[in-house]
mmCIF file of C-alpha atoms in Angstrom:
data_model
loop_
_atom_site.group_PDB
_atom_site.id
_atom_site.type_symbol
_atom_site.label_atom_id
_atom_site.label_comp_id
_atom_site.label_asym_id
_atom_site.label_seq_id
_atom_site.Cartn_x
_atom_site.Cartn_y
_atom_site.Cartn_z
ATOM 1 C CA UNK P 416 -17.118 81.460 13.499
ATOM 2 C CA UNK P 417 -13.669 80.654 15.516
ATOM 3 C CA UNK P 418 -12.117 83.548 14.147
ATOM 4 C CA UNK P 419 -15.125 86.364 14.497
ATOM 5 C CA UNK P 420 -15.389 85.265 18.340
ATOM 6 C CA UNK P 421 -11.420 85.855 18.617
ATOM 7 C CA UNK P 422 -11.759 89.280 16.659
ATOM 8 C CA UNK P 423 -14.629 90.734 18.290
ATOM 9 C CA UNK P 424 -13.069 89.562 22.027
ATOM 10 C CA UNK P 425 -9.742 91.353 20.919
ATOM 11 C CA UNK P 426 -11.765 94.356 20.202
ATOM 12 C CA UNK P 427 -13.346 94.902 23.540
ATOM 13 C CA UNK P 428 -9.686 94.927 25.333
ATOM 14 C CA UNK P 429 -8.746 98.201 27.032
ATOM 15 C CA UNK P 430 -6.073 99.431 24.130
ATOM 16 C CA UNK P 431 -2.790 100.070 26.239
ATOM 17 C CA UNK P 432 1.116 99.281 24.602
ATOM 18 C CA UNK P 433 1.387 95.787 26.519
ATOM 19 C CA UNK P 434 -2.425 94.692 25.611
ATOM 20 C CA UNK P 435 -1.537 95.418 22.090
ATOM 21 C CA UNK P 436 1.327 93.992 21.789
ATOM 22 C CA UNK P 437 -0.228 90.654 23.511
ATOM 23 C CA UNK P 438 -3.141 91.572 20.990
ATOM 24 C CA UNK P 439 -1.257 90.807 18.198
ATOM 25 C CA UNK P 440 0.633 88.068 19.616
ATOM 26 C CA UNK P 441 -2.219 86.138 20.686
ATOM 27 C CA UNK P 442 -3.882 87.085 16.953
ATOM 28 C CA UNK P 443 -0.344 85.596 15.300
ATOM 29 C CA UNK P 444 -0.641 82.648 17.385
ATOM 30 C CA UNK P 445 -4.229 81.333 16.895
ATOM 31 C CA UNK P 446 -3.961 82.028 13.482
ATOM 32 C CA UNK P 447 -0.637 79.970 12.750
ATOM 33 C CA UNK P 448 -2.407 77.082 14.933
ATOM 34 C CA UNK P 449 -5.261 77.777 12.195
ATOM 35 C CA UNK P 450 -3.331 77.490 9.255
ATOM 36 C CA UNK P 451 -1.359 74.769 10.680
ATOM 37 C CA UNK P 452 -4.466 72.752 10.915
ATOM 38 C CA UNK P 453 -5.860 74.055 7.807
ATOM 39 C CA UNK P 454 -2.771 72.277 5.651
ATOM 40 C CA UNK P 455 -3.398 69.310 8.099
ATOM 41 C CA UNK P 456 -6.719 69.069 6.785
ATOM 42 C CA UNK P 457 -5.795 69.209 3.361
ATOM 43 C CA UNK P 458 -3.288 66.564 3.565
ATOM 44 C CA UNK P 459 -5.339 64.491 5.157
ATOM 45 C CA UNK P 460 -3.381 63.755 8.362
ATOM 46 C CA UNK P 461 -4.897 62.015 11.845
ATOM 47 C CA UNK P 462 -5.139 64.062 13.785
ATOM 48 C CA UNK P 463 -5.191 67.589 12.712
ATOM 49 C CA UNK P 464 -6.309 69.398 16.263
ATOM 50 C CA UNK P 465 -2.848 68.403 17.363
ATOM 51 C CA UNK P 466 -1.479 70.240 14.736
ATOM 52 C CA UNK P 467 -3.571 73.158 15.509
ATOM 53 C CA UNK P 468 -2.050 73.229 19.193
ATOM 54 C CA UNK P 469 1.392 73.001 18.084
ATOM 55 C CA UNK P 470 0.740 76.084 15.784
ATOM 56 C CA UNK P 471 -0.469 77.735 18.533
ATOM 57 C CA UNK P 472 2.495 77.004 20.594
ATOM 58 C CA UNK P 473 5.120 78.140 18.276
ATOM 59 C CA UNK P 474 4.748 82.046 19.876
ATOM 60 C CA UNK P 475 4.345 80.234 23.219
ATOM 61 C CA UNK P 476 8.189 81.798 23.946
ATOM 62 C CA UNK P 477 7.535 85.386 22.962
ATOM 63 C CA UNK P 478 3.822 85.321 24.753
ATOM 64 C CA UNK P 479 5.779 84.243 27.937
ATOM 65 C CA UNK P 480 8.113 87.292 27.060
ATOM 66 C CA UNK P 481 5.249 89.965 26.744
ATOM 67 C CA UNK P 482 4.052 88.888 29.687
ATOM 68 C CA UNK P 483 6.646 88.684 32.307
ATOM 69 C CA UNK P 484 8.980 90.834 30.771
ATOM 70 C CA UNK P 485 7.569 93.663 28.101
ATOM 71 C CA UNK P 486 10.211 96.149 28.585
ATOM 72 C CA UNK P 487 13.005 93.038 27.750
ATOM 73 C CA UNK P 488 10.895 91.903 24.566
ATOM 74 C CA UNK P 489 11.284 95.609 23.193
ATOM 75 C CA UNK P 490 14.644 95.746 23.258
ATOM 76 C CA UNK P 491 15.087 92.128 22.119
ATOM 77 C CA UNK P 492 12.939 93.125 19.220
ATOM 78 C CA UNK P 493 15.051 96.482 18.439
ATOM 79 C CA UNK P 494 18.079 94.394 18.271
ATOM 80 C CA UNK P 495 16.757 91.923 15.832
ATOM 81 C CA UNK P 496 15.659 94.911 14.221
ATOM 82 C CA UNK P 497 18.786 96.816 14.213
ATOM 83 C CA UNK P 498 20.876 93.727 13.443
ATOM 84 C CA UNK P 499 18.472 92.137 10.455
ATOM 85 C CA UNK P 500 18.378 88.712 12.575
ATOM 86 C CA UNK P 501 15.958 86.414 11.973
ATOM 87 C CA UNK P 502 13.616 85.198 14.849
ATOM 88 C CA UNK P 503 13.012 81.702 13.727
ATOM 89 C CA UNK P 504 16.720 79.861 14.381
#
């Protein structure tokens, strides 16, 4: 149900470059907090809505990006791109 109410409000967004991008950023980050807490679940930890949040935090630094500086983000991404760096160090 979580996951058809975060489709269908991503589908009623205006579709511009930025709102996409953030689109897909905020997509990438609920769904990481989702499978975070999914393998939570099946490992039976405590507390597994803390692990959800901390999924969902692990784009917090490229959301921040996109949204106070898109034009910076592009070309950060271009030279990962370019360079074959990963983003994850």
């Amino acid at each position: 149900m979580q996951m058809l109410f975060v489709l269908l409000s991503f589908l009623k967004r205006p579709k511009t470059a930025k709102t996409q991008k953030l689109g897909h950023l905020y997509a990438s980050s609920y769904f990481s907090g989702a499978f975070a807490s999914s393998l939570a679940v099946k490992n039976n930890t405590d507390n597994p809505e803390e692990i959800f949040v901390a999924g969902l935090l692990y784009r917090l630094p490229w959301l921040a990006l996109a949204n106070t500086f898109p034009y910076k983000l592009k070309e950060m991404e271009k030279l990962i791109a370019d360079k074959n760096v990963s983003n994850n160090k």
